[in-house]
Amino acid sequence: MIDIHNHLLPGIDDGPRDMDGTLAMARVAVDEGITRMVCTPHLLPGAVPEPARIAALVDETRAALAEADIPLRIDTGAEIALDVAFALDDAALRAYSLAGNGTWLLLEMPFEGWPLGLPAFLGDLEMRGFRAVLAHPERARSVQLQPDRVRDLVGRGALCQVTAEAFTGAFGKIVAQTARGLMGNGLAHVLASDAHSATRRPPGLRAALDECAGRAGVEPETLRWMVTDGPRAILDGGDVRPPRLGVPPPRERVAPPRPAKGGPKPGRPPRPGRPPRPRQTSR
Ligand SMILES: [Fe+2]
């Protein structure tokens, strides 16, 4: 499985403080069946680490993983707050793209308030050759209140990354309901951990996959696109065409029984307890 959103790198944001914490997270991830993680430290107004610093930390972490014999591939990336993304030029956005592919960006949905500039910004990004994955829309208050707003963003080419623990209830009932609603309406495309430590928000995807599958009444294998081929296609930097995930198949239509010859015409049966209306006769 591939995790495109997490805070694995040491000492750069609110993820692990040191390399020991990073390695502990990596071990949990590998035990979970994760083989590749894109490191996405926060880019927040006033706290924007240089791409070179992220790249150096990824190199350092790769060396530590190899030394500790932990089979985990890691790449550069960033979780970009919208206010930061609005101000970055093309070269900077490319440097912060997922796995350095130069195309796909992970944009953080704000927790409060609907980002009025986002729909136009998605169009602007497309004109500039970028595409966006929206991080955890289910945790945005505006989406919780009006989930249909996400349709417009997806219609403009964005993909939605839902956080695994949202489905297991770790963020509360409203977030869980919103995540399930996005999933049921085909508006959740990728599952990621958004992990911050080995214990507090650990890097796991399996429980969420099982939870989603159980609710949708399908095998977890059906939803694996969200943690395998989907993330891989994003990291490859090309077009991504998500299958219709999470939407139950249309109900089989059953033809009503044919009435017997000379019997009453098909239609709604009279309500119980109410006599059928007398037929109107012509004058
Ligand atoms: Fe995050």
Coordinates of N, CA, C and O in Angstrom, one line a residue, residues 12-105:
I12 N 10.5 18.5 11.8 CA 10.2 19.6 10.9 C 8.8 20.2 11.1 O 8.6 21.3 10.7
D13 N 7.9 19.4 11.7 CA 6.6 20.0 12.0 C 6.1 19.3 13.2 O 6.8 19.0 14.1
D14 N 4.8 19.0 13.3 CA 4.2 18.4 14.5 C 4.3 16.8 14.4 O 3.5 16.2 15.1
G15 N 5.1 16.3 13.6 CA 5.4 14.9 13.5 C 6.4 14.5 14.6 O 6.5 15.2 15.6
P16 N 7.1 13.4 14.4 CA 8.1 12.9 15.4 C 9.2 13.9 15.6 O 9.6 14.6 14.6
R17 N 9.7 14.0 16.8 CA 10.7 15.0 17.1 C 12.1 14.6 16.6 O 12.9 15.4 16.3
D18 N 12.3 13.3 16.6 CA 13.7 12.8 16.2 C 13.6 11.6 15.4 O 12.5 11.0 15.1
M19 N 14.8 11.1 14.9 CA 14.8 9.9 14.0 C 14.3 8.7 14.6 O 13.7 7.8 14.0
D20 N 14.4 8.5 16.0 CA 13.9 7.3 16.6 C 12.4 7.3 16.5 O 11.8 6.2 16.2
G21 N 11.7 8.5 16.6 CA 10.3 8.5 16.4 C 9.9 8.2 15.0 O 8.9 7.5 14.7
T22 N 10.7 8.7 14.0 CA 10.4 8.4 12.6 C 10.6 6.9 12.3 O 9.7 6.3 11.6
L23 N 11.6 6.3 12.9 CA 11.8 4.8 12.6 C 10.7 4.0 13.3 O 10.2 3.0 12.7
A24 N 10.2 4.5 14.5 CA 9.1 3.8 15.1 C 7.8 3.8 14.2 O 7.1 2.8 14.1
M25 N 7.6 5.0 13.7 CA 6.4 5.1 12.7 C 6.6 4.2 11.5 O 5.7 3.6 11.1
A26 N 7.8 4.2 11.0 CA 8.1 3.4 9.8 C 7.8 2.0 10.1 O 7.3 1.3 9.2
R27 N 8.2 1.5 11.2 CA 8.0 0.1 11.6 C 6.5 -0.2 11.6 O 6.1 -1.3 11.1
V28 N 5.7 0.7 12.2 CA 4.3 0.5 12.3 C 3.7 0.4 10.8 O 2.9 -0.4 10.5
A29 N 4.2 1.3 10.0 CA 3.7 1.4 8.6 C 4.0 0.1 7.9 O 3.1 -0.5 7.2
V30 N 5.2 -0.4 8.0 CA 5.6 -1.6 7.3 C 4.7 -2.8 7.9 O 4.2 -3.6 7.1
D31 N 4.5 -2.9 9.2 CA 3.7 -3.9 9.7 C 2.2 -3.8 9.2 O 1.5 -4.9 9.1
E32 N 1.8 -2.6 8.8 CA 0.5 -2.4 8.3 C 0.4 -2.8 6.8 O -0.7 -2.8 6.2
G33 N 1.5 -3.1 6.2 CA 1.5 -3.4 4.8 C 1.7 -2.2 3.9 O 1.5 -2.3 2.7
I34 N 2.2 -1.1 4.5 CA 2.6 0.0 3.7 C 4.0 -0.1 3.1 O 4.9 -0.4 3.9
T35 N 4.2 0.1 1.9 CA 5.5 -0.1 1.3 C 6.2 1.2 0.8 O 7.4 1.2 0.6
R36 N 5.3 2.2 0.7 CA 5.8 3.5 0.2 C 5.1 4.6 0.9 O 3.9 4.6 1.0
M37 N 5.8 5.6 1.3 CA 5.2 6.8 2.0 C 5.8 8.1 1.3 O 7.0 8.2 1.1
V38 N 4.9 9.0 1.0 CA 5.3 10.3 0.6 C 5.3 11.2 1.8 O 4.3 11.4 2.4
C39 N 6.5 11.8 2.1 CA 6.6 12.6 3.3 C 6.0 14.0 3.0 O 6.5 14.7 2.1
T40 N 5.0 14.4 3.8 CA 4.3 15.6 3.5 C 4.3 16.6 4.7 O 3.2 16.7 5.3
P41 N 5.4 17.2 5.0 CA 5.4 18.1 6.2 C 4.5 19.3 5.9 O 4.3 19.6 4.7
H42 N 4.0 19.9 6.9 CA 3.1 21.1 6.8 C 3.8 22.3 6.2 O 5.0 22.6 6.6
L43 N 3.2 22.9 5.3 CA 3.6 24.3 4.8 C 2.5 25.2 5.3 O 1.4 25.2 4.7
L44 N 2.8 26.0 6.3 CA 1.8 26.9 6.9 C 2.2 28.3 6.8 O 3.5 28.5 6.7
P45 N 1.3 29.3 6.8 CA 1.7 30.7 6.7 C 2.8 30.9 7.9 O 2.5 30.6 9.0
G46 N 3.9 31.4 7.5 CA 4.9 31.7 8.5 C 5.8 30.5 8.8 O 6.7 30.7 9.6
A47 N 5.5 29.4 8.3 CA 6.3 28.2 8.6 C 6.4 27.3 7.3 O 5.7 26.3 7.2
V48 N 7.2 27.8 6.4 CA 7.3 27.1 5.1 C 8.8 26.6 5.0 O 9.7 27.4 4.6
P49 N 9.0 25.4 5.3 CA 10.4 24.8 5.1 C 10.8 24.8 3.6 O 10.0 24.6 2.7
E50 N 12.1 25.1 3.4 CA 12.6 25.1 2.0 C 12.5 23.7 1.4 O 12.7 22.7 2.2
P51 N 12.3 23.6 0.1 CA 12.3 22.2 -0.5 C 13.6 21.5 -0.2 O 13.6 20.3 0.0
A52 N 14.7 22.3 -0.2 CA 16.0 21.6 0.0 C 16.1 21.0 1.4 O 16.7 19.9 1.6
R53 N 15.4 21.6 2.4 CA 15.4 21.0 3.8 C 14.6 19.7 3.8 O 15.0 18.7 4.4
I54 N 13.5 19.7 3.1 CA 12.7 18.5 3.0 C 13.5 17.4 2.3 O 13.5 16.3 2.8
A55 N 14.1 17.7 1.2 CA 14.9 16.7 0.4 C 16.0 16.2 1.3 O 16.3 15.0 1.3
A56 N 16.7 17.0 2.1 CA 17.8 16.6 2.9 C 17.3 15.6 4.0 O 17.9 14.6 4.3
L57 N 16.1 16.0 4.6 CA 15.6 15.1 5.6 C 15.1 13.8 5.1 O 15.3 12.7 5.7
V58 N 14.6 13.8 3.8 CA 14.2 12.5 3.2 C 15.5 11.7 3.0 O 15.5 10.5 3.3
D59 N 16.5 12.3 2.5 CA 17.8 11.5 2.3 C 18.3 10.9 3.6 O 18.7 9.8 3.7
E60 N 18.3 11.8 4.7 CA 18.7 11.3 6.0 C 17.9 10.1 6.5 O 18.4 9.2 7.0
T61 N 16.6 10.3 6.3 CA 15.6 9.2 6.7 C 15.8 7.9 5.9 O 15.8 6.8 6.5
R62 N 16.1 8.1 4.6 CA 16.3 6.9 3.8 C 17.5 6.1 4.3 O 17.5 4.9 4.4
A63 N 18.6 6.9 4.7 CA 19.8 6.2 5.2 C 19.5 5.5 6.5 O 19.9 4.4 6.7
A64 N 18.7 6.2 7.4 CA 18.4 5.5 8.7 C 17.5 4.3 8.5 O 17.7 3.3 9.2
L65 N 16.6 4.4 7.5 CA 15.7 3.2 7.2 C 16.6 2.0 6.7 O 16.4 0.9 7.1
A66 N 17.5 2.3 5.9 CA 18.4 1.3 5.3 C 19.2 0.7 6.4 O 19.3 -0.6 6.5
E67 N 19.7 1.5 7.3 CA 20.5 1.0 8.4 C 19.7 0.2 9.4 O 20.2 -0.8 9.9
A68 N 18.5 0.6 9.6 CA 17.6 -0.2 10.5 C 16.9 -1.4 9.8 O 16.1 -2.1 10.4
D69 N 17.2 -1.5 8.5 CA 16.7 -2.7 7.7 C 15.2 -2.6 7.7 O 14.5 -3.6 7.9
I70 N 14.6 -1.4 7.5 CA 13.1 -1.3 7.4 C 12.8 -1.1 5.9 O 13.2 -0.1 5.3
P71 N 12.1 -2.0 5.3 CA 11.8 -1.9 3.9 C 10.7 -1.0 3.5 O 9.6 -1.3 3.2
L72 N 11.0 0.3 3.5 CA 10.0 1.4 3.2 C 10.6 2.4 2.3 O 11.7 3.0 2.6
R73 N 9.9 2.6 1.2 CA 10.4 3.6 0.2 C 9.7 4.9 0.6 O 8.5 5.0 0.9
I74 N 10.5 6.0 0.6 CA 9.9 7.3 0.9 C 10.3 8.3 -0.2 O 11.3 8.2 -0.9
D75 N 9.4 9.3 -0.3 CA 9.6 10.4 -1.3 C 9.4 11.7 -0.7 O 8.8 11.8 0.4
T76 N 9.7 12.8 -1.4 CA 9.5 14.1 -0.9 C 8.0 14.5 -1.2 O 7.4 14.0 -2.1
G77 N 7.6 15.5 -0.5 CA 6.2 16.1 -0.8 C 6.0 17.2 0.2 O 6.9 17.6 1.0
A78 N 4.8 17.6 0.3 CA 4.4 18.7 1.3 C 2.9 18.7 1.4 O 2.2 18.4 0.4
E79 N 2.4 19.1 2.6 CA 0.9 19.4 2.7 C 0.8 20.9 2.8 O 1.2 21.6 3.7
I80 N 0.3 21.5 1.7 CA 0.4 22.9 1.5 C -0.9 23.6 1.9 O -2.0 23.3 1.3
A81 N -0.8 24.5 2.9 CA -2.0 25.3 3.3 C -2.4 26.2 2.1 O -1.5 26.7 1.4
L82 N -3.7 26.4 2.0 CA -4.1 27.1 0.8 C -3.5 28.5 0.7 O -3.1 28.9 -0.4
D83 N -3.4 29.2 1.8 CA -2.9 30.6 1.8 C -1.4 30.6 1.3 O -1.0 31.5 0.7
V84 N -0.7 29.5 1.6 CA 0.7 29.4 1.1 C 0.7 29.1 -0.4 O 1.4 29.7 -1.1
A85 N -0.2 28.1 -0.7 CA -0.2 27.7 -2.2 C -0.6 28.9 -3.1 O 0.0 29.0 -4.2
F86 N -1.5 29.7 -2.6 CA -1.9 30.9 -3.5 C -0.7 31.7 -3.8 O -0.7 32.3 -4.9
A87 N 0.3 31.8 -2.9 CA 1.4 32.7 -3.1 C 2.6 32.1 -3.7 O 3.6 32.8 -4.0
L88 N 2.6 30.8 -3.9 CA 3.8 30.2 -4.5 C 3.9 30.2 -6.0 O 2.8 30.1 -6.7
D89 N 5.1 30.4 -6.6 CA 5.2 30.4 -8.0 C 5.3 29.0 -8.5 O 5.4 28.0 -7.7
D90 N 5.3 28.8 -9.9 CA 5.3 27.5 -10.4 C 6.5 26.7 -10.0 O 6.4 25.5 -9.7
A91 N 7.7 27.3 -10.0 CA 8.9 26.5 -9.6 C 8.8 26.0 -8.2 O 9.1 24.8 -7.9
A92 N 8.3 26.8 -7.3 CA 8.1 26.4 -5.9 C 7.1 25.3 -5.8 O 7.3 24.3 -5.1
L93 N 6.0 25.4 -6.5 CA 4.9 24.4 -6.4 C 5.5 23.1 -6.9 O 5.2 22.0 -6.3
R94 N 6.3 23.1 -8.0 CA 6.9 21.9 -8.6 C 7.8 21.2 -7.5 O 7.8 20.0 -7.3
A95 N 8.5 22.1 -6.8 CA 9.5 21.5 -5.8 C 8.7 20.9 -4.7 O 9.3 20.0 -4.0
Y96 N 7.5 21.3 -4.4 CA 6.7 20.7 -3.3 C 5.7 19.7 -3.7 O 4.9 19.2 -3.0
S97 N 5.8 19.3 -5.0 CA 4.8 18.3 -5.6 C 5.0 17.0 -5.0 O 6.1 16.7 -4.5
L98 N 4.0 16.1 -5.1 CA 4.1 14.8 -4.5 C 5.1 13.9 -5.2 O 5.1 13.8 -6.5
A99 N 6.1 13.4 -4.5 CA 7.2 12.6 -5.1 C 8.0 13.3 -6.1 O 8.6 12.8 -7.0
G100 N 7.9 14.7 -6.0 CA 8.6 15.5 -7.0 C 8.2 15.3 -8.4 O 9.0 15.6 -9.3
N101 N 6.9 14.9 -8.6 CA 6.5 14.6 -10.0 C 6.2 15.9 -10.8 O 5.9 15.8 -12.0
G102 N 6.2 17.0 -10.2 CA 6.0 18.3 -10.9 C 4.6 18.6 -11.2 O 4.3 19.6 -11.8
T103 N 3.6 17.7 -10.9 CA 2.2 17.9 -11.3 C 1.3 17.9 -10.1 O 0.5 18.9 -9.9
W104 N 1.3 16.9 -9.3 CA 0.2 16.7 -8.3 C 0.7 17.3 -7.0 O 1.8 17.1 -6.5
L105 N -0.2 18.2 -6.4 CA 0.0 18.9 -5.1 C -1.0 18.4 -4.1 O -2.1 18.1 -4.4

